[in-house]
Amino acid sequence: MIHRLRIPVARNLSLGVSALALTLVAAAAPTRAQDGSGGASLRFGISQSLIAEDNAELDVTSEGTTVAATTGLSFGYLSQTRTSRLAIDAGLGFRVLSDPDTDGTEFDRTTPRVSLSYGQETRASALSLGASLSVDDVQFIDPLTDLENLVDLDGDGLLDFDELTGTGTRRAMNLNASLELLRDARAGLTLSASRRDLTYSDTTNPDLVDSTRTSLGATGRFDLNEAARASLGLRYSVYDEDGIQSRETLALNGDISFERPDGGYGFGISAADTTDGGRYGVSVSRNLVLPNGSLNASLGVTRAASSDYFVTGSLGYTAEVLPATTINARISRAVSSSTSDSETVRTFVSLSAARPLTPTANASLGLNFARSEDTDTGLATGLGTFNAGLALALTEDWSLNTGYRHEFRDEDGVGSATNNVVTLSISRSFVTRY
């Protein structure tokens, strides 16, 4: 639950300055750090950020400017041995906010989160367990900050482009586990299970309803020789949403890959039996190792449950084109199921560049575009960003980040909207090893 307290407008600036001052005082306190490669470490982090946006909710007609000053606190524990790893991460934020929806200034608690992961490996097997819980204000969940996750080629249950609008609270809980057997043999087996629960409260968007997705999977690996490998996987998932009947999906994926000195190539097939019908696909892939980088490409055809055919695939290029300047480019297109279990065609294009300006300063530029089209209705939503950033390492523990981001959204039947975002943040980490 998000707790809010209204504060007079006149105190907005003083609160933001006071929060920053308290952060700096706390961060300046001495910290004990031990050298060495101990098996465990504790990490504490504190940050202060200031964000200004001229259309934070990407409304077709902007309601006005939003300014937020957020103090973030984080904690991490990591324990590692030669065969195991245990990690715990937690965070909490406090935000002073002034936006068009308030007749003053709000103070609220933001995004409590906690995650736990455990892994253990031996020569013959590997176990991985994970759990996470987060509570978010829907108004501040911004898929534009991580567009690539919206079009991940490897999984279903991706975020709906038009899902996170309005206000309210979302609680997200994730559980996952995998067990890899016979790692040292020419044939092996990986078992996996996952569950994702989304719970909403006090929402103004009627499309935000509680849902659960549960998945079970098994994948067999076969090493045909030193350079060839084949795999065959089966996954079963159940999607439950308030007000509709459970939807089941049974998916089969197979591929064979061949390694060569200059990279590798492969062939893949996929088939999924969904509530709406069958989805089938074939693809070929090629990876090339280049003198200054790498090139990865795949091309395929997918027959969607709607009986339409779509060309799918991806193209990725990474290179160091100038001394110390890294370029990354990617384009991908895939047919998958979203969090509401509707089948969509997702296209993603990105271009980014990063370059160190000095030993302690790094500059970056990025351009991203993503488009989601419902295969049944044909309705589409496009999202895009352009961002520029500068990161400064003030000391070994202090860091300063500033940036600008331009966002746009174009949704069939709704219209288009833009947003300009300016950010400034300062942070410090405290690490103790033992």
GROMACS .gro file of C-alpha atoms in nm:
model
  434
    1MET     CA    1   0.000   0.000   0.000
    2ILE     CA    2   0.125   0.349  -0.085
    3HIS     CA    3   0.097   0.590   0.210
    4ARG     CA    4   0.062   0.957   0.122
    5LEU     CA    5   0.062   1.275   0.329
    6ARG     CA    6  -0.027   1.613   0.176
    7ILE     CA    7   0.213   1.902   0.245
    8PRO     CA    8   0.169   2.270   0.151
    9VAL     CA    9   0.324   2.372  -0.179
   10ALA     CA   10   0.550   2.631  -0.018
   11ARG     CA   11   0.746   2.358   0.157
   12ASN     CA   12   0.825   2.163  -0.162
   13LEU     CA   13   1.165   2.316  -0.230
   14SER     CA   14   1.276   2.308   0.134
   15LEU     CA   15   1.181   1.942   0.167
   16GLY     CA   16   1.376   1.850  -0.145
   17VAL     CA   17   1.682   2.041  -0.027
   18SER     CA   18   1.654   1.894   0.322
   19ALA     CA   19   1.629   1.540   0.184
   20LEU     CA   20   1.940   1.596  -0.026
   21ALA     CA   21   2.129   1.746   0.269
   22LEU     CA   22   2.041   1.454   0.496
   23THR     CA   23   2.149   1.213   0.225
   24LEU     CA   24   2.487   1.382   0.186
   25VAL     CA   25   2.549   1.388   0.559
   26ALA     CA   26   2.465   1.021   0.594
   27ALA     CA   27   2.674   0.927   0.292
   28ALA     CA   28   2.973   1.118   0.426
   29ALA     CA   29   2.991   0.899   0.736
   30PRO     CA   30   3.296   0.670   0.740
   31THR     CA   31   3.255   0.311   0.635
   32ARG     CA   32   3.455   0.006   0.726
   33ALA     CA   33   3.580  -0.186   0.425
   34GLN     CA   34   3.806  -0.483   0.433
   35ASP     CA   35   4.037  -0.583   0.156
   36GLY     CA   36   4.060  -0.935   0.036
   37SER     CA   37   3.840  -1.188  -0.136
   38GLY     CA   38   3.618  -1.297   0.151
   39GLY     CA   39   3.325  -1.525   0.085
   40ALA     CA   40   3.059  -1.280   0.205
   41SER     CA   41   2.985  -0.910   0.175
   42LEU     CA   42   2.730  -0.655   0.291
   43ARG     CA   43   2.636  -0.363   0.070
   44PHE     CA   44   2.442  -0.052   0.170
   45GLY     CA   45   2.343   0.217  -0.076
   46ILE     CA   46   2.189   0.560  -0.053
   47SER     CA   47   2.087   0.790  -0.336
   48GLN     CA   48   1.912   1.117  -0.403
   49SER     CA   49   1.750   1.194  -0.736
   50LEU     CA   50   1.558   1.482  -0.887
   51ILE     CA   51   1.333   1.422  -1.190
   52ALA     CA   52   1.130   1.673  -1.391
   53GLU     CA   53   0.880   1.566  -1.665
   54ASP     CA   54   0.640   1.770  -1.877
   55ASN     CA   55   0.392   1.484  -1.945
   56ALA     CA   56   0.469   1.202  -1.704
   57GLU     CA   57   0.157   0.996  -1.785
   58LEU     CA   58   0.198   1.038  -2.163
   59ASP     CA   59  -0.150   1.181  -2.203
   60VAL     CA   60  -0.252   1.296  -2.551
   61THR     CA   61  -0.296   1.640  -2.395
   62SER     CA   62  -0.045   1.706  -2.118
   63GLU     CA   63  -0.194   1.801  -1.781
   64GLY     CA   64   0.125   1.976  -1.669
   65THR     CA   65   0.472   1.927  -1.521
   66THR     CA   66   0.570   1.667  -1.262
   67VAL     CA   67   0.867   1.717  -1.029
   68ALA     CA   68   0.983   1.445  -0.790
   69ALA     CA   69   1.270   1.429  -0.541
   70THR     CA   70   1.337   1.070  -0.432
   71THR     CA   71   1.563   0.935  -0.161
   72GLY     CA   72   1.651   0.569  -0.214
   73LEU     CA   73   1.790   0.318   0.036
   74SER     CA   74   1.921  -0.026  -0.062
   75PHE     CA   75   2.070  -0.329   0.109
   76GLY     CA   76   2.247  -0.632  -0.029
   77TYR     CA   77   2.402  -0.948   0.111
   78LEU     CA   78   2.616  -1.184  -0.096
   79SER     CA   79   2.777  -1.510   0.012
   80GLN     CA   80   2.979  -1.717  -0.234
   81THR     CA   81   3.177  -2.035  -0.221
   82ARG     CA   82   3.331  -2.242  -0.495
   83THR     CA   83   3.001  -2.426  -0.550
   84SER     CA   84   2.723  -2.203  -0.413
   85ARG     CA   85   2.592  -1.847  -0.417
   86LEU     CA   86   2.333  -1.678  -0.193
   87ALA     CA   87   2.218  -1.321  -0.261
   88ILE     CA   88   1.962  -1.099  -0.087
   89ASP     CA   89   1.868  -0.753  -0.217
   90ALA     CA   90   1.618  -0.505  -0.077
   91GLY     CA   91   1.528  -0.144  -0.136
   92LEU     CA   92   1.291   0.131  -0.031
   93GLY     CA   93   1.236   0.488  -0.145
   94PHE     CA   94   1.077   0.807  -0.015
   95ARG     CA   95   0.947   1.062  -0.261
   96VAL     CA   96   0.844   1.427  -0.245
   97LEU     CA   97   0.613   1.484  -0.542
   98SER     CA   98   0.441   1.774  -0.709
   99ASP     CA   99   0.222   1.687  -1.011
  100PRO     CA  100  -0.098   1.800  -1.188
  101ASP     CA  101  -0.310   1.552  -0.989
  102THR     CA  102  -0.230   1.713  -0.654
  103ASP     CA  103  -0.328   2.053  -0.516
  104GLY     CA  104  -0.009   2.067  -0.318
  105THR     CA  105   0.288   1.842  -0.252
  106GLU     CA  106   0.273   1.474  -0.161
  107PHE     CA  107   0.514   1.272   0.044
  108ASP     CA  108   0.493   0.897  -0.015
  109ARG     CA  109   0.682   0.573   0.022
  110THR     CA  110   0.791   0.425  -0.311
  111THR     CA  111   0.864   0.083  -0.451
  112PRO     CA  112   0.945  -0.145  -0.157
  113ARG     CA  113   1.121  -0.448  -0.306
  114VAL     CA  114   1.306  -0.757  -0.192
  115SER     CA  115   1.463  -1.044  -0.383
  116LEU     CA  116   1.635  -1.367  -0.286
  117SER     CA  117   1.838  -1.601  -0.505
  118TYR     CA  118   2.032  -1.918  -0.435
  119GLY     CA  119   2.243  -2.130  -0.666
  120GLN     CA  120   2.452  -2.439  -0.622
  121GLU     CA  121   2.669  -2.610  -0.882
  122THR     CA  122   2.857  -2.934  -0.902
  123ARG     CA  123   3.020  -3.102  -1.194
  124ALA     CA  124   2.708  -3.309  -1.261
  125SER     CA  125   2.422  -3.077  -1.161
  126ALA     CA  126   2.314  -2.718  -1.095
  127LEU     CA  127   2.028  -2.583  -0.883
  128SER     CA  128   1.887  -2.230  -0.906
  129LEU     CA  129   1.612  -2.079  -0.687
  130GLY     CA  130   1.474  -1.726  -0.689
  131ALA     CA  131   1.197  -1.516  -0.536
  132SER     CA  132   1.109  -1.147  -0.552
  133LEU     CA  133   0.837  -0.915  -0.426
  134SER     CA  134   0.778  -0.550  -0.519
  135VAL     CA  135   0.502  -0.297  -0.454
  136ASP     CA  136   0.471  -0.016  -0.710
  137ASP     CA  137   0.259   0.289  -0.770
  138VAL     CA  138   0.108   0.223  -1.115
  139GLN     CA  139   0.154   0.588  -1.209
  140PHE     CA  140   0.533   0.550  -1.184
  141ILE     CA  141   0.580   0.212  -1.354
  142ASP     CA  142   0.754   0.317  -1.674
  143PRO     CA  143   0.808   0.043  -1.937
  144LEU     CA  144   0.993   0.300  -2.149
  145THR     CA  145   1.297   0.271  -1.921
  146ASP     CA  146   1.346  -0.094  -2.023
  147LEU     CA  147   1.188  -0.145  -2.365
  148GLU     CA  148   1.400  -0.450  -2.448
  149ASN     CA  149   1.221  -0.659  -2.184
  150LEU     CA  150   0.894  -0.592  -2.365
  151VAL     CA  151   1.009  -0.783  -2.672
  152ASP     CA  152   1.223  -1.062  -2.526
  153LEU     CA  153   1.241  -1.335  -2.790
  154ASP     CA  154   1.275  -1.616  -2.537
  155GLY     CA  155   0.958  -1.604  -2.331
  156ASP     CA  156   0.587  -1.531  -2.302
  157GLY     CA  157   0.407  -1.333  -2.034
  158LEU     CA  158   0.561  -1.003  -2.147
  159LEU     CA  159   0.429  -0.666  -2.035
  160ASP     CA  160   0.130  -0.524  -2.221
  161PHE     CA  161   0.220  -0.192  -2.385
  162ASP     CA  162  -0.117  -0.040  -2.300
  163GLU     CA  163  -0.151  -0.200  -1.956
  164LEU     CA  164   0.015   0.039  -1.715
  165THR     CA  165  -0.196   0.352  -1.728
  166GLY     CA  166  -0.399   0.522  -1.459
  167THR     CA  167  -0.328   0.518  -1.086
  168GLY     CA  168  -0.329   0.260  -0.809
  169THR     CA  169  -0.097   0.003  -0.656
  170ARG     CA  170   0.052  -0.313  -0.809
  171ARG     CA  171   0.209  -0.595  -0.612
  172ALA     CA  172   0.426  -0.831  -0.817
  173MET     CA  173   0.553  -1.161  -0.679
  174ASN     CA  174   0.782  -1.394  -0.876
  175LEU     CA  175   0.901  -1.744  -0.792
  176ASN     CA  176   1.131  -1.954  -1.010
  177ALA     CA  177   1.337  -2.269  -0.985
  178SER     CA  178   1.550  -2.478  -1.221
  179LEU     CA  179   1.749  -2.799  -1.187
  180GLU     CA  180   2.008  -2.905  -1.444
  181LEU     CA  181   2.106  -3.273  -1.439
  182LEU     CA  182   2.383  -3.473  -1.610
  183ARG     CA  183   2.593  -3.166  -1.690
  184ASP     CA  184   2.904  -3.380  -1.736
  185ALA     CA  185   2.733  -3.624  -1.973
  186ARG     CA  186   2.670  -3.602  -2.346
  187ALA     CA  187   2.296  -3.588  -2.275
  188GLY     CA  188   2.141  -3.378  -2.000
  189LEU     CA  189   1.806  -3.261  -1.866
  190THR     CA  190   1.691  -2.925  -1.724
  191LEU     CA  191   1.367  -2.895  -1.524
  192SER     CA  192   1.213  -2.555  -1.452
  193ALA     CA  193   0.912  -2.402  -1.276
  194SER     CA  194   0.792  -2.044  -1.231
  195ARG     CA  195   0.498  -1.847  -1.096
  196ARG     CA  196   0.410  -1.479  -1.133
  197ASP     CA  197   0.132  -1.310  -0.936
  198LEU     CA  198   0.011  -0.956  -1.017
  199THR     CA  199  -0.230  -0.798  -0.768
  200TYR     CA  200  -0.383  -0.451  -0.810
  201SER     CA  201  -0.566  -0.228  -0.564
  202ASP     CA  202  -0.730   0.117  -0.575
  203THR     CA  203  -0.684   0.138  -0.954
  204THR     CA  204  -0.855   0.381  -1.190
  205ASN     CA  205  -0.788   0.166  -1.500
  206PRO     CA  206  -1.049  -0.115  -1.531
  207ASP     CA  207  -0.807  -0.321  -1.742
  208LEU     CA  208  -0.575  -0.367  -1.443
  209VAL     CA  209  -0.699  -0.691  -1.287
  210ASP     CA  210  -0.534  -0.960  -1.076
  211SER     CA  211  -0.364  -1.241  -1.267
  212THR     CA  212  -0.141  -1.544  -1.217
  213ARG     CA  213   0.079  -1.735  -1.460
  214THR     CA  214   0.226  -2.073  -1.363
  215SER     CA  215   0.473  -2.257  -1.588
  216LEU     CA  216   0.648  -2.595  -1.585
  217GLY     CA  217   0.918  -2.693  -1.832
  218ALA     CA  218   1.167  -2.962  -1.925
  219THR     CA  219   1.451  -2.938  -2.179
  220GLY     CA  220   1.674  -3.216  -2.301
  221ARG     CA  221   2.028  -3.147  -2.427
  222PHE     CA  222   2.218  -3.376  -2.663
  223ASP     CA  223   2.585  -3.323  -2.753
  224LEU     CA  224   2.612  -3.488  -3.092
  225ASN     CA  225   2.987  -3.421  -3.111
  226GLU     CA  226   3.233  -3.156  -2.999
  227ALA     CA  227   3.086  -2.899  -3.240
  228ALA     CA  228   2.717  -2.992  -3.263
  229ARG     CA  229   2.444  -2.977  -3.003
  230ALA     CA  230   2.069  -3.042  -3.015
  231SER     CA  231   1.796  -2.957  -2.764
  232LEU     CA  232   1.428  -3.029  -2.725
  233GLY     CA  233   1.208  -2.848  -2.474
  234LEU     CA  234   0.848  -2.878  -2.355
  235ARG     CA  235   0.671  -2.610  -2.150
  236TYR     CA  236   0.321  -2.601  -2.002
  237SER     CA  237   0.169  -2.280  -1.862
  238VAL     CA  238  -0.163  -2.180  -1.710
  239TYR     CA  239  -0.287  -1.819  -1.707
  240ASP     CA  240  -0.559  -1.718  -1.461
  241GLU     CA  241  -0.725  -1.376  -1.456
  242ASP     CA  242  -1.017  -1.249  -1.254
  243GLY     CA  243  -1.334  -1.270  -1.457
  244ILE     CA  244  -1.217  -1.506  -1.734
  245GLN     CA  245  -1.164  -1.879  -1.776
  246SER     CA  246  -0.815  -2.022  -1.725
  247ARG     CA  247  -0.606  -2.033  -2.043
  248GLU     CA  248  -0.357  -2.313  -2.103
  249THR     CA  249  -0.057  -2.323  -2.337
  250LEU     CA  250   0.160  -2.622  -2.427
  251ALA     CA  251   0.475  -2.528  -2.620
  252LEU     CA  252   0.743  -2.741  -2.787
  253ASN     CA  253   1.079  -2.598  -2.898
  254GLY     CA  254   1.368  -2.772  -3.069
  255ASP     CA  255   1.696  -2.660  -3.221
  256ILE     CA  256   2.031  -2.786  -3.342
  257SER     CA  257   2.345  -2.572  -3.346
  258PHE     CA  258   2.692  -2.611  -3.495
  259GLU     CA  259   3.004  -2.428  -3.375
  260ARG     CA  260   3.269  -2.305  -3.620
  261PRO     CA  261   3.594  -2.110  -3.570
  262ASP     CA  262   3.427  -1.791  -3.691
  263GLY     CA  263   3.105  -1.841  -3.491
  264GLY     CA  264   2.820  -2.084  -3.543
  265TYR     CA  265   2.484  -2.148  -3.704
  266GLY     CA  266   2.164  -2.325  -3.609
  267PHE     CA  267   1.814  -2.433  -3.702
  268GLY     CA  268   1.504  -2.414  -3.481
  269ILE     CA  269   1.140  -2.520  -3.475
  270SER     CA  270   0.859  -2.424  -3.238
  271ALA     CA  271   0.497  -2.523  -3.184
  272ALA     CA  272   0.246  -2.401  -2.925
  273ASP     CA  273  -0.107  -2.517  -2.854
  274THR     CA  274  -0.293  -2.216  -2.709
  275THR     CA  275  -0.654  -2.151  -2.616
  276ASP     CA  276  -0.688  -1.943  -2.936
  277GLY     CA  277  -0.530  -2.208  -3.160
  278GLY     CA  278  -0.191  -2.337  -3.271
  279ARG     CA  279   0.123  -2.128  -3.323
  280TYR     CA  280   0.412  -2.269  -3.528
  281GLY     CA  281   0.750  -2.139  -3.635
  282VAL     CA  282   1.079  -2.226  -3.804
  283SER     CA  283   1.405  -2.030  -3.802
  284VAL     CA  284   1.772  -2.030  -3.900
  285SER     CA  285   2.050  -1.842  -3.720
  286ARG     CA  286   2.410  -1.741  -3.778
  287ASN     CA  287   2.669  -1.591  -3.542
  288LEU     CA  288   2.987  -1.432  -3.673
  289VAL     CA  289   3.298  -1.329  -3.483
  290LEU     CA  290   3.434  -1.012  -3.647
  291PRO     CA  291   3.774  -0.845  -3.601
  292ASN     CA  292   3.623  -0.558  -3.401
  293GLY     CA  293   3.303  -0.712  -3.268
  294SER     CA  294   3.030  -0.967  -3.342
  295LEU     CA  295   2.722  -1.012  -3.560
  296ASN     CA  296   2.424  -1.231  -3.464
  297ALA     CA  297   2.135  -1.293  -3.701
  298SER     CA  298   1.826  -1.512  -3.723
  299LEU     CA  299   1.540  -1.535  -3.971
  300GLY     CA  300   1.217  -1.728  -3.947
  301VAL     CA  301   0.848  -1.755  -4.023
  302THR     CA  302   0.572  -1.788  -3.763
  303ARG     CA  303   0.213  -1.893  -3.818
  304ALA     CA  304   0.012  -1.723  -3.543
  305ALA     CA  305  -0.299  -1.860  -3.373
  306SER     CA  306  -0.496  -1.615  -3.591
  307SER     CA  307  -0.375  -1.821  -3.896
  308ASP     CA  308  -0.172  -1.525  -4.024
  309TYR     CA  309   0.194  -1.564  -4.120
  310PHE     CA  310   0.465  -1.329  -3.993
  311VAL     CA  311   0.832  -1.294  -4.078
  312THR     CA  312   1.029  -1.306  -3.752
  313GLY     CA  313   1.394  -1.288  -3.654
  314SER     CA  314   1.666  -1.068  -3.516
  315LEU     CA  315   1.986  -0.890  -3.610
  316GLY     CA  316   2.242  -0.774  -3.357
  317TYR     CA  317   2.575  -0.600  -3.406
  318THR     CA  318   2.834  -0.500  -3.147
  319ALA     CA  319   3.161  -0.330  -3.233
  320GLU     CA  320   3.430  -0.096  -3.112
  321VAL     CA  321   3.431   0.146  -3.404
  322LEU     CA  322   3.670   0.400  -3.253
  323PRO     CA  323   3.918   0.368  -2.969
  324ALA     CA  324   3.714   0.307  -2.652
  325THR     CA  325   3.381   0.377  -2.829
  326THR     CA  326   3.132   0.090  -2.828
  327ILE     CA  327   2.836   0.068  -3.068
  328ASN     CA  328   2.542  -0.168  -3.016
  329ALA     CA  329   2.260  -0.214  -3.267
  330ARG     CA  330   1.970  -0.457  -3.263
  331ILE     CA  331   1.644  -0.527  -3.443
  332SER     CA  332   1.408  -0.811  -3.358
  333ARG     CA  333   1.056  -0.933  -3.435
  334ALA     CA  334   0.871  -1.213  -3.257
  335VAL     CA  335   0.522  -1.351  -3.194
  336SER     CA  336   0.448  -1.419  -2.827
  337SER     CA  337   0.189  -1.391  -2.551
  338SER     CA  338   0.159  -1.087  -2.325
  339THR     CA  339   0.076  -1.071  -1.954
  340SER     CA  340  -0.295  -1.075  -2.045
  341ASP     CA  341  -0.229  -1.387  -2.257
  342SER     CA  342  -0.321  -1.209  -2.581
  343GLU     CA  343  -0.104  -1.299  -2.880
  344THR     CA  344   0.105  -1.010  -3.011
  345VAL     CA  345   0.368  -0.937  -3.274
  346ARG     CA  346   0.650  -0.740  -3.112
  347THR     CA  347   0.912  -0.541  -3.298
  348PHE     CA  348   1.212  -0.384  -3.129
  349VAL     CA  349   1.484  -0.156  -3.270
  350SER     CA  350   1.773  -0.010  -3.070
  351LEU     CA  351   2.094   0.179  -3.130
  352SER     CA  352   2.332   0.287  -2.856
  353ALA     CA  353   2.682   0.427  -2.818
  354ALA     CA  354   2.904   0.468  -2.512
  355ARG     CA  355   3.238   0.643  -2.478
  356PRO     CA  356   3.460   0.740  -2.185
  357LEU     CA  357   3.541   1.111  -2.192
  358THR     CA  358   3.795   1.098  -1.908
  359PRO     CA  359   3.905   0.823  -1.669
  360THR     CA  360   3.612   0.919  -1.444
  361ALA     CA  361   3.347   1.038  -1.691
  362ASN     CA  362   3.139   0.836  -1.940
  363ALA     CA  363   2.889   0.959  -2.199
  364SER     CA  364   2.612   0.756  -2.362
  365LEU     CA  365   2.347   0.796  -2.631
  366GLY     CA  366   2.056   0.565  -2.705
  367LEU     CA  367   1.761   0.532  -2.943
  368ASN     CA  368   1.491   0.270  -2.887
  369PHE     CA  369   1.162   0.186  -3.055
  370ALA     CA  370   0.914  -0.092  -2.977
  371ARG     CA  371   0.581  -0.182  -3.138
  372SER     CA  372   0.318  -0.431  -3.028
  373GLU     CA  373   0.036  -0.548  -3.258
  374ASP     CA  374  -0.248  -0.774  -3.147
  375THR     CA  375  -0.272  -1.060  -3.399
  376ASP     CA  376  -0.648  -1.088  -3.350
  377THR     CA  377  -0.762  -0.724  -3.366
  378GLY     CA  378  -0.470  -0.570  -3.554
  379LEU     CA  379  -0.454  -0.280  -3.306
  380ALA     CA  380  -0.101  -0.158  -3.242
  381THR     CA  381   0.087   0.052  -2.988
  382GLY     CA  382   0.428   0.208  -3.049
  383LEU     CA  383   0.671   0.332  -2.783
  384GLY     CA  384   1.001   0.510  -2.835
  385THR     CA  385   1.280   0.688  -2.649
  386PHE     CA  386   1.587   0.894  -2.718
  387ASN     CA  387   1.825   0.938  -2.427
  388ALA     CA  388   2.157   1.104  -2.354
  389GLY     CA  389   2.346   1.062  -2.031
  390LEU     CA  390   2.665   1.151  -1.846
  391ALA     CA  391   2.803   0.944  -1.557
  392LEU     CA  392   3.077   1.075  -1.326
  393ALA     CA  393   3.274   0.876  -1.069
  394LEU     CA  394   3.336   1.151  -0.814
  395THR     CA  395   3.533   0.918  -0.585
  396GLU     CA  396   3.568   0.543  -0.548
  397ASP     CA  397   3.229   0.530  -0.373
  398TRP     CA  398   3.047   0.839  -0.500
  399SER     CA  399   2.880   0.864  -0.839
  400LEU     CA  400   2.684   1.137  -1.015
  401ASN     CA  401   2.448   1.079  -1.308
  402THR     CA  402   2.260   1.327  -1.521
  403GLY     CA  403   2.055   1.274  -1.834
  404TYR     CA  404   1.780   1.370  -2.073
  405ARG     CA  405   1.515   1.140  -2.222
  406HIS     CA  406   1.251   1.210  -2.486
  407GLU     CA  407   0.961   0.963  -2.489
  408PHE     CA  408   0.671   0.911  -2.727
  409ARG     CA  409   0.369   0.682  -2.745
  410ASP     CA  410   0.133   0.621  -3.036
  411GLU     CA  411  -0.171   0.398  -2.976
  412ASP     CA  412  -0.435   0.309  -3.235
  413GLY     CA  413  -0.770   0.458  -3.140
  414VAL     CA  414  -0.618   0.682  -2.872
  415GLY     CA  415  -0.359   0.910  -3.031
  416SER     CA  416   0.002   1.010  -2.977
  417ALA     CA  417   0.182   1.175  -2.686
  418THR     CA  418   0.534   1.289  -2.594
  419ASN     CA  419   0.723   1.346  -2.271
  420ASN     CA  420   1.056   1.513  -2.189
  421VAL     CA  421   1.245   1.395  -1.882
  422VAL     CA  422   1.546   1.555  -1.712
  423THR     CA  423   1.720   1.365  -1.430
  424LEU     CA  424   1.998   1.429  -1.180
  425SER     CA  425   2.108   1.180  -0.916
  426ILE     CA  426   2.391   1.128  -0.671
  427SER     CA  427   2.464   0.801  -0.492
  428ARG     CA  428   2.712   0.621  -0.275
  429SER     CA  429   2.767   0.255  -0.184
  430PHE     CA  430   2.908   0.112   0.139
  431VAL     CA  431   3.061  -0.234   0.113
  432THR     CA  432   3.193  -0.449   0.395
  433ARG     CA  433   3.360  -0.782   0.320
  434TYR     CA  434   3.436  -1.053   0.570
   0.00000   0.00000   0.00000
